[in-house]
């Protein structure tokens, strides 16, 4: 049982940055960004290629995040070019994400020069952080503590950002774009900035996953957007939605719970090939919880 919990905590904390990015696009910006499936392996590919070339893991991780930030800017600019006058039209948003996701597959192959880059036997950022925070390099609970500290720092930085004037404008852009535009806010700028921030977080997750598992693979981002959405919805259903700070906590908790459910499913004998179906079922159940709860309260 302990191995299931530790594995779920590791995976949940590794991917919680990706889930935070998905939360920003889908909940804050109301933008169904499919770039996530490409920006997660982009962060992994850039980081792995630089570490394999002998660069500092800190610099390599920052480069991976920067690549994700750039991908977010590009998908935002694509949306600006493709969008129509109707702010509620999801067609240009979906198309921009699909185009960027498709392009990033080739970019990731070019960055690594092959489909897979191993990172065995090299020092990673997680080794450095583990030694600095808990005094022990990459191993067991030290990795969990290291990732937890990093997740808490990122969570509070996002909480602070969303309470700044620009962060409030970004939240308002997703809630009512026409209103915030009438008040003189450049919604194109706030949306591009939000997409950049979201994909930077996704790329950070990809970079950390590559360093934790010891390799980067061009196909490691397949299904990422579904897992991210499942984690967001499960977190909101279990922990609720109060302030933005609480929701960010819920999202991180949802990432851990989702990975715990996957780990338990594998332990009880569900085939790995059936995990995508399980994810779909979990999303349906999580979406049904508020409706069922409302009907029960009215009885």
mmCIF file of C-alpha atoms in Angstrom:
data_model
loop_
_atom_site.group_PDB
_atom_site.id
_atom_site.type_symbol
_atom_site.label_atom_id
_atom_site.label_comp_id
_atom_site.label_asym_id
_atom_site.label_seq_id
_atom_site.Cartn_x
_atom_site.Cartn_y
_atom_site.Cartn_z
ATOM 1 C CA UNK A 1 0.000 0.000 0.000
ATOM 2 C CA UNK A 2 2.850 2.373 0.822
ATOM 3 C CA UNK A 3 4.330 1.900 -2.642
ATOM 4 C CA UNK A 4 0.977 2.875 -4.218
ATOM 5 C CA UNK A 5 0.799 6.057 -2.124
ATOM 6 C CA UNK A 6 4.398 7.081 -2.756
ATOM 7 C CA UNK A 7 4.077 6.417 -6.476
ATOM 8 C CA UNK A 8 0.833 8.415 -6.647
ATOM 9 C CA UNK A 9 2.404 11.302 -4.740
ATOM 10 C CA UNK A 10 5.448 11.334 -7.025
ATOM 11 C CA UNK A 11 3.411 11.208 -10.227
ATOM 12 C CA UNK A 12 0.783 13.620 -8.940
ATOM 13 C CA UNK A 13 3.378 16.209 -7.918
ATOM 14 C CA UNK A 14 5.370 15.770 -11.126
ATOM 15 C CA UNK A 15 2.287 16.412 -13.239
ATOM 16 C CA UNK A 16 0.619 19.002 -10.991
ATOM 17 C CA UNK A 17 2.362 21.826 -12.883
ATOM 18 C CA UNK A 18 0.806 20.546 -16.100
ATOM 19 C CA UNK A 19 -2.589 20.415 -14.368
ATOM 20 C CA UNK A 20 -2.123 24.018 -13.203
ATOM 21 C CA UNK A 21 -1.430 24.977 -16.824
ATOM 22 C CA UNK A 22 -4.580 23.187 -18.006
ATOM 23 C CA UNK A 23 -6.548 24.948 -15.266
ATOM 24 C CA UNK A 24 -5.332 28.343 -16.504
ATOM 25 C CA UNK A 25 -6.337 27.680 -20.109
ATOM 26 C CA UNK A 26 -9.661 25.925 -19.523
ATOM 27 C CA UNK A 27 -10.936 27.614 -16.369
ATOM 28 C CA UNK A 28 -9.260 31.033 -16.233
ATOM 29 C CA UNK A 29 -9.044 31.869 -19.950
ATOM 30 C CA UNK A 30 -11.942 29.694 -21.190
ATOM 31 C CA UNK A 31 -9.578 28.531 -23.935
ATOM 32 C CA UNK A 32 -9.543 24.806 -24.887
ATOM 33 C CA UNK A 33 -5.827 24.684 -25.660
ATOM 34 C CA UNK A 34 -4.696 21.376 -27.168
ATOM 35 C CA UNK A 35 -1.078 22.583 -27.328
ATOM 36 C CA UNK A 36 -0.537 20.800 -24.008
ATOM 37 C CA UNK A 37 0.046 17.458 -25.740
ATOM 38 C CA UNK A 38 2.987 19.071 -27.559
ATOM 39 C CA UNK A 39 4.361 21.504 -24.977
ATOM 40 C CA UNK A 40 4.880 18.840 -22.293
ATOM 41 C CA UNK A 41 7.284 16.788 -24.470
ATOM 42 C CA UNK A 42 8.770 20.092 -25.698
ATOM 43 C CA UNK A 43 9.941 20.928 -22.177
ATOM 44 C CA UNK A 44 11.227 17.385 -21.766
ATOM 45 C CA UNK A 45 12.997 17.393 -25.149
ATOM 46 C CA UNK A 46 14.787 20.721 -24.644
ATOM 47 C CA UNK A 47 15.864 19.815 -21.118
ATOM 48 C CA UNK A 48 17.039 16.308 -22.060
ATOM 49 C CA UNK A 49 18.926 17.507 -25.129
ATOM 50 C CA UNK A 50 20.787 20.171 -23.121
ATOM 51 C CA UNK A 51 21.621 17.874 -20.188
ATOM 52 C CA UNK A 52 22.807 15.162 -22.598
ATOM 53 C CA UNK A 53 25.020 17.794 -24.236
ATOM 54 C CA UNK A 54 26.679 18.535 -20.891
ATOM 55 C CA UNK A 55 24.782 21.681 -19.896
ATOM 56 C CA UNK A 56 23.760 22.512 -16.324
ATOM 57 C CA UNK A 57 20.440 20.881 -15.356
ATOM 58 C CA UNK A 58 19.285 24.217 -13.922
ATOM 59 C CA UNK A 59 19.938 25.989 -17.209
ATOM 60 C CA UNK A 60 18.406 23.074 -19.132
ATOM 61 C CA UNK A 61 15.217 23.208 -17.041
ATOM 62 C CA UNK A 62 14.923 26.973 -17.479
ATOM 63 C CA UNK A 63 15.409 26.511 -21.238
ATOM 64 C CA UNK A 64 12.647 23.904 -21.290
ATOM 65 C CA UNK A 65 10.287 26.285 -19.496
ATOM 66 C CA UNK A 66 11.271 29.106 -21.863
ATOM 67 C CA UNK A 67 10.465 26.888 -24.838
ATOM 68 C CA UNK A 68 7.006 26.256 -23.366
ATOM 69 C CA UNK A 69 6.502 29.989 -22.830
ATOM 70 C CA UNK A 70 7.356 30.607 -26.493
ATOM 71 C CA UNK A 71 4.958 27.868 -27.629
ATOM 72 C CA UNK A 72 2.196 29.547 -25.626
ATOM 73 C CA UNK A 73 2.933 32.904 -27.216
ATOM 74 C CA UNK A 74 2.790 31.362 -30.688
ATOM 75 C CA UNK A 75 -0.542 29.630 -30.093
ATOM 76 C CA UNK A 76 -1.914 32.901 -28.735
ATOM 77 C CA UNK A 77 -0.749 34.786 -31.822
ATOM 78 C CA UNK A 78 -2.234 32.063 -34.028
ATOM 79 C CA UNK A 79 -5.568 32.527 -32.279
ATOM 80 C CA UNK A 80 -5.398 36.300 -32.798
ATOM 81 C CA UNK A 81 -4.839 35.710 -36.520
ATOM 82 C CA UNK A 82 -7.559 33.077 -36.855
ATOM 83 C CA UNK A 83 -10.287 34.371 -34.544
ATOM 84 C CA UNK A 84 -13.567 35.911 -35.665
ATOM 85 C CA UNK A 85 -15.515 38.679 -33.985
ATOM 86 C CA UNK A 86 -17.438 36.219 -31.807
ATOM 87 C CA UNK A 87 -15.473 35.772 -28.573
ATOM 88 C CA UNK A 88 -17.464 32.626 -27.701
ATOM 89 C CA UNK A 89 -16.458 30.858 -30.946
ATOM 90 C CA UNK A 90 -14.272 27.898 -29.970
ATOM 91 C CA UNK A 91 -13.345 27.006 -33.565
ATOM 92 C CA UNK A 92 -10.300 29.307 -33.889
ATOM 93 C CA UNK A 93 -9.167 28.376 -30.366
ATOM 94 C CA UNK A 94 -9.259 24.667 -31.122
ATOM 95 C CA UNK A 95 -7.629 25.151 -34.519
ATOM 96 C CA UNK A 96 -4.777 27.221 -33.077
ATOM 97 C CA UNK A 97 -4.063 24.532 -30.479
ATOM 98 C CA UNK A 98 -4.250 21.697 -33.006
ATOM 99 C CA UNK A 99 -1.875 23.466 -35.390
ATOM 100 C CA UNK A 100 0.655 24.178 -32.640
ATOM 101 C CA UNK A 101 0.412 20.652 -31.209
ATOM 102 C CA UNK A 102 1.034 19.195 -34.667
ATOM 103 C CA UNK A 103 3.976 21.504 -35.342
ATOM 104 C CA UNK A 104 5.578 20.756 -31.975
ATOM 105 C CA UNK A 105 5.807 17.044 -32.764
ATOM 106 C CA UNK A 106 8.320 17.833 -35.511
ATOM 107 C CA UNK A 107 10.017 20.470 -33.364
ATOM 108 C CA UNK A 108 10.532 17.939 -30.558
ATOM 109 C CA UNK A 109 12.059 15.436 -32.978
ATOM 110 C CA UNK A 110 14.390 18.132 -34.315
ATOM 111 C CA UNK A 111 15.422 19.229 -30.833
ATOM 112 C CA UNK A 112 16.385 15.715 -29.706
ATOM 113 C CA UNK A 113 17.509 14.482 -33.113
ATOM 114 C CA UNK A 114 15.723 11.194 -32.428
ATOM 115 C CA UNK A 115 12.552 9.904 -30.792
ATOM 116 C CA UNK A 116 14.074 9.197 -27.368
ATOM 117 C CA UNK A 117 16.880 10.749 -25.310
ATOM 118 C CA UNK A 118 18.131 8.868 -22.201
ATOM 119 C CA UNK A 119 19.257 10.709 -19.053
ATOM 120 C CA UNK A 120 20.699 7.799 -17.093
ATOM 121 C CA UNK A 121 23.755 8.410 -14.973
ATOM 122 C CA UNK A 122 23.640 12.231 -15.185
ATOM 123 C CA UNK A 123 22.919 14.765 -12.453
ATOM 124 C CA UNK A 124 19.496 16.383 -12.722
ATOM 125 C CA UNK A 125 17.770 19.379 -11.188
ATOM 126 C CA UNK A 126 15.859 17.035 -8.866
ATOM 127 C CA UNK A 127 19.178 15.709 -7.529
ATOM 128 C CA UNK A 128 20.351 19.250 -6.800
ATOM 129 C CA UNK A 129 17.081 20.336 -5.205
ATOM 130 C CA UNK A 130 16.839 17.155 -3.157
ATOM 131 C CA UNK A 131 20.339 17.659 -1.797
ATOM 132 C CA UNK A 132 19.608 21.315 -1.015
ATOM 133 C CA UNK A 133 16.166 20.838 0.589
ATOM 134 C CA UNK A 134 16.382 17.516 2.439
ATOM 135 C CA UNK A 135 20.092 16.750 2.244
ATOM 136 C CA UNK A 136 19.577 13.636 0.120
ATOM 137 C CA UNK A 137 19.693 13.360 -3.654
ATOM 138 C CA UNK A 138 16.962 11.771 -5.802
ATOM 139 C CA UNK A 139 15.478 8.904 -3.728
ATOM 140 C CA UNK A 140 12.069 7.929 -2.368
ATOM 141 C CA UNK A 141 10.539 10.427 0.014
ATOM 142 C CA UNK A 142 13.221 13.047 -0.647
ATOM 143 C CA UNK A 143 11.865 13.358 -4.188
ATOM 144 C CA UNK A 144 8.313 13.765 -2.859
ATOM 145 C CA UNK A 145 9.380 16.443 -0.362
ATOM 146 C CA UNK A 146 11.374 18.248 -3.057
ATOM 147 C CA UNK A 147 8.452 18.241 -5.491
ATOM 148 C CA UNK A 148 6.028 19.277 -2.739
ATOM 149 C CA UNK A 149 8.158 22.304 -1.852
ATOM 150 C CA UNK A 150 8.404 23.254 -5.530
ATOM 151 C CA UNK A 151 4.627 22.820 -5.995
ATOM 152 C CA UNK A 152 3.851 24.994 -2.964
ATOM 153 C CA UNK A 153 6.192 27.739 -4.215
ATOM 154 C CA UNK A 154 4.602 27.716 -7.681
ATOM 155 C CA UNK A 155 1.091 27.633 -6.179
ATOM 156 C CA UNK A 156 1.695 30.718 -4.029
ATOM 157 C CA UNK A 157 3.391 32.569 -6.884
ATOM 158 C CA UNK A 158 0.320 31.930 -9.054
ATOM 159 C CA UNK A 159 -1.957 32.954 -6.186
ATOM 160 C CA UNK A 160 -0.049 36.240 -5.887
ATOM 161 C CA UNK A 161 -0.081 36.787 -9.652
ATOM 162 C CA UNK A 162 -3.842 36.288 -9.981
ATOM 163 C CA UNK A 163 -4.398 38.972 -7.332
ATOM 164 C CA UNK A 164 -2.342 41.551 -9.236
ATOM 165 C CA UNK A 165 -4.044 43.994 -11.591
ATOM 166 C CA UNK A 166 -2.868 42.112 -14.668
ATOM 167 C CA UNK A 167 -3.870 38.778 -13.152
ATOM 168 C CA UNK A 168 -7.353 40.088 -12.368
ATOM 169 C CA UNK A 169 -7.646 41.315 -15.968
ATOM 170 C CA UNK A 170 -6.653 37.852 -17.166
ATOM 171 C CA UNK A 171 -9.334 36.225 -15.016
ATOM 172 C CA UNK A 172 -11.889 38.752 -16.236
ATOM 173 C CA UNK A 173 -10.952 38.006 -19.856
ATOM 174 C CA UNK A 174 -12.072 34.419 -19.413
ATOM 175 C CA UNK A 175 -15.219 35.376 -17.479
ATOM 176 C CA UNK A 176 -16.514 38.194 -19.712
ATOM 177 C CA UNK A 177 -14.231 39.249 -22.558
ATOM 178 C CA UNK A 178 -16.588 41.865 -23.982
ATOM 179 C CA UNK A 179 -16.970 43.634 -20.645
ATOM 180 C CA UNK A 180 -13.257 43.777 -19.874
ATOM 181 C CA UNK A 181 -12.502 44.922 -23.420
ATOM 182 C CA UNK A 182 -15.046 47.752 -23.044
ATOM 183 C CA UNK A 183 -13.084 48.890 -19.982
ATOM 184 C CA UNK A 184 -9.989 49.385 -22.148
ATOM 185 C CA UNK A 185 -8.123 46.124 -21.528
ATOM 186 C CA UNK A 186 -6.270 44.534 -24.417
ATOM 187 C CA UNK A 187 -7.762 41.055 -24.190
ATOM 188 C CA UNK A 188 -5.490 39.719 -26.939
ATOM 189 C CA UNK A 189 -2.468 40.602 -24.800
ATOM 190 C CA UNK A 190 -3.884 39.060 -21.628
ATOM 191 C CA UNK A 191 -4.871 35.881 -23.488
ATOM 192 C CA UNK A 192 -1.426 35.515 -25.113
ATOM 193 C CA UNK A 193 0.216 36.067 -21.714
ATOM 194 C CA UNK A 194 -2.082 33.506 -20.093
ATOM 195 C CA UNK A 195 -1.413 30.900 -22.776
ATOM 196 C CA UNK A 196 2.309 31.525 -22.444
ATOM 197 C CA UNK A 197 2.173 31.093 -18.660
ATOM 198 C CA UNK A 198 0.085 27.923 -18.963
ATOM 199 C CA UNK A 199 2.349 26.268 -21.510
ATOM 200 C CA UNK A 200 5.413 27.297 -19.515
ATOM 201 C CA UNK A 201 3.996 25.380 -16.540
ATOM 202 C CA UNK A 202 3.229 22.394 -18.778
ATOM 203 C CA UNK A 203 6.786 22.453 -20.134
ATOM 204 C CA UNK A 204 8.125 22.619 -16.548
ATOM 205 C CA UNK A 205 6.168 19.471 -15.784
ATOM 206 C CA UNK A 206 7.585 17.763 -18.881
ATOM 207 C CA UNK A 207 11.106 18.794 -17.915
ATOM 208 C CA UNK A 208 10.729 17.386 -14.388
ATOM 209 C CA UNK A 209 9.090 14.178 -15.609
ATOM 210 C CA UNK A 210 11.959 13.565 -18.037
ATOM 211 C CA UNK A 211 14.529 14.087 -15.275
ATOM 212 C CA UNK A 212 12.608 11.883 -12.823
ATOM 213 C CA UNK A 213 12.042 8.950 -15.185
ATOM 214 C CA UNK A 214 15.477 9.191 -16.839
ATOM 215 C CA UNK A 215 14.500 9.858 -20.450
ATOM 216 C CA UNK A 216 12.516 12.122 -22.764
ATOM 217 C CA UNK A 217 10.315 10.655 -25.464
ATOM 218 C CA UNK A 218 8.566 12.372 -28.346
ATOM 219 C CA UNK A 219 5.337 10.520 -27.574
ATOM 220 C CA UNK A 220 5.214 11.206 -23.828
ATOM 221 C CA UNK A 221 2.625 13.954 -24.267
ATOM 222 C CA UNK A 222 -0.097 11.791 -25.827
ATOM 223 C CA UNK A 223 -3.278 12.031 -23.740
ATOM 224 C CA UNK A 224 -1.858 14.754 -21.501
ATOM 225 C CA UNK A 225 -4.778 17.110 -22.034
ATOM 226 C CA UNK A 226 -7.292 14.437 -21.002
ATOM 227 C CA UNK A 227 -5.331 13.585 -17.848
ATOM 228 C CA UNK A 228 -5.033 17.295 -17.050
ATOM 229 C CA UNK A 229 -8.759 17.894 -17.454
ATOM 230 C CA UNK A 230 -9.564 14.818 -15.370
ATOM 231 C CA UNK A 231 -7.313 16.084 -12.563
ATOM 232 C CA UNK A 232 -8.867 19.580 -12.656
ATOM 233 C CA UNK A 233 -12.428 18.245 -12.580
ATOM 234 C CA UNK A 234 -11.697 15.656 -9.872
ATOM 235 C CA UNK A 235 -9.971 18.292 -7.726
ATOM 236 C CA UNK A 236 -12.879 20.715 -8.056
ATOM 237 C CA UNK A 237 -15.403 17.975 -7.304
ATOM 238 C CA UNK A 238 -13.594 16.721 -4.183
ATOM 239 C CA UNK A 239 -12.139 19.904 -2.673
ATOM 240 C CA UNK A 240 -14.624 22.472 -4.003
ATOM 241 C CA UNK A 241 -14.174 25.951 -5.496
ATOM 242 C CA UNK A 242 -13.878 28.926 -3.143
ATOM 243 C CA UNK A 243 -11.185 31.527 -3.691
ATOM 244 C CA UNK A 244 -8.592 31.346 -6.476
ATOM 245 C CA UNK A 245 -5.998 30.289 -3.897
ATOM 246 C CA UNK A 246 -8.167 27.392 -2.748
ATOM 247 C CA UNK A 247 -8.889 26.321 -6.322
ATOM 248 C CA UNK A 248 -5.154 26.172 -7.071
ATOM 249 C CA UNK A 249 -4.778 23.904 -4.035
ATOM 250 C CA UNK A 250 -7.722 21.814 -5.291
ATOM 251 C CA UNK A 251 -6.067 21.417 -8.684
ATOM 252 C CA UNK A 252 -2.853 20.110 -7.121
ATOM 253 C CA UNK A 253 -4.883 17.778 -4.908
ATOM 254 C CA UNK A 254 -6.822 16.604 -7.960
ATOM 255 C CA UNK A 255 -3.575 15.716 -9.715
ATOM 256 C CA UNK A 256 -2.537 13.521 -6.780
ATOM 257 C CA UNK A 257 -5.978 11.894 -6.420
ATOM 258 C CA UNK A 258 -6.108 11.138 -10.151
ATOM 259 C CA UNK A 259 -2.711 9.425 -10.066
ATOM 260 C CA UNK A 260 -3.745 7.536 -6.921
ATOM 261 C CA UNK A 261 -6.852 6.238 -8.687
ATOM 262 C CA UNK A 262 -4.742 5.142 -11.647
ATOM 263 C CA UNK A 263 -2.245 3.386 -9.347
ATOM 264 C CA UNK A 264 -5.046 1.576 -7.481
ATOM 265 C CA UNK A 265 -6.656 0.553 -10.785
ATOM 266 C CA UNK A 266 -3.383 -0.980 -11.962
ATOM 267 C CA UNK A 267 -2.890 -2.762 -8.628
ATOM 268 C CA UNK A 268 -6.323 -4.415 -8.736
ATOM 269 C CA UNK A 269 -5.637 -5.819 -12.187
ATOM 270 C CA UNK A 270 -6.937 -3.334 -14.759
ATOM 271 C CA UNK A 271 -4.910 -3.583 -17.958
ATOM 272 C CA UNK A 272 -2.739 -0.547 -18.849
ATOM 273 C CA UNK A 273 -4.456 -0.489 -22.242
ATOM 274 C CA UNK A 274 -7.752 0.258 -20.462
ATOM 275 C CA UNK A 275 -6.493 3.336 -18.589
ATOM 276 C CA UNK A 276 -7.793 5.801 -21.198
ATOM 277 C CA UNK A 277 -11.289 4.342 -20.782
ATOM 278 C CA UNK A 278 -10.895 4.569 -17.007
ATOM 279 C CA UNK A 279 -9.903 8.242 -17.327
ATOM 280 C CA UNK A 280 -13.024 8.951 -19.384
ATOM 281 C CA UNK A 281 -15.194 7.230 -16.779
ATOM 282 C CA UNK A 282 -13.566 9.220 -13.967
ATOM 283 C CA UNK A 283 -14.240 12.490 -15.794
ATOM 284 C CA UNK A 284 -17.895 11.560 -16.313
ATOM 285 C CA UNK A 285 -18.275 10.647 -12.633
ATOM 286 C CA UNK A 286 -16.576 13.864 -11.486
ATOM 287 C CA UNK A 287 -18.785 15.955 -13.775
ATOM 288 C CA UNK A 288 -21.881 14.184 -12.447
ATOM 289 C CA UNK A 289 -21.085 14.805 -8.773
ATOM 290 C CA UNK A 290 -22.361 18.440 -8.619
ATOM 291 C CA UNK A 291 -25.608 17.492 -10.395
ATOM 292 C CA UNK A 292 -26.230 14.481 -8.164
ATOM 293 C CA UNK A 293 -25.352 16.515 -5.064
ATOM 294 C CA UNK A 294 -27.792 19.249 -6.087
ATOM 295 C CA UNK A 295 -30.625 16.766 -6.617
ATOM 296 C CA UNK A 296 -29.952 15.107 -3.241
ATOM 297 C CA UNK A 297 -29.987 18.477 -1.454
ATOM 298 C CA UNK A 298 -33.374 19.330 -2.994
ATOM 299 C CA UNK A 299 -34.949 16.075 -1.851
#
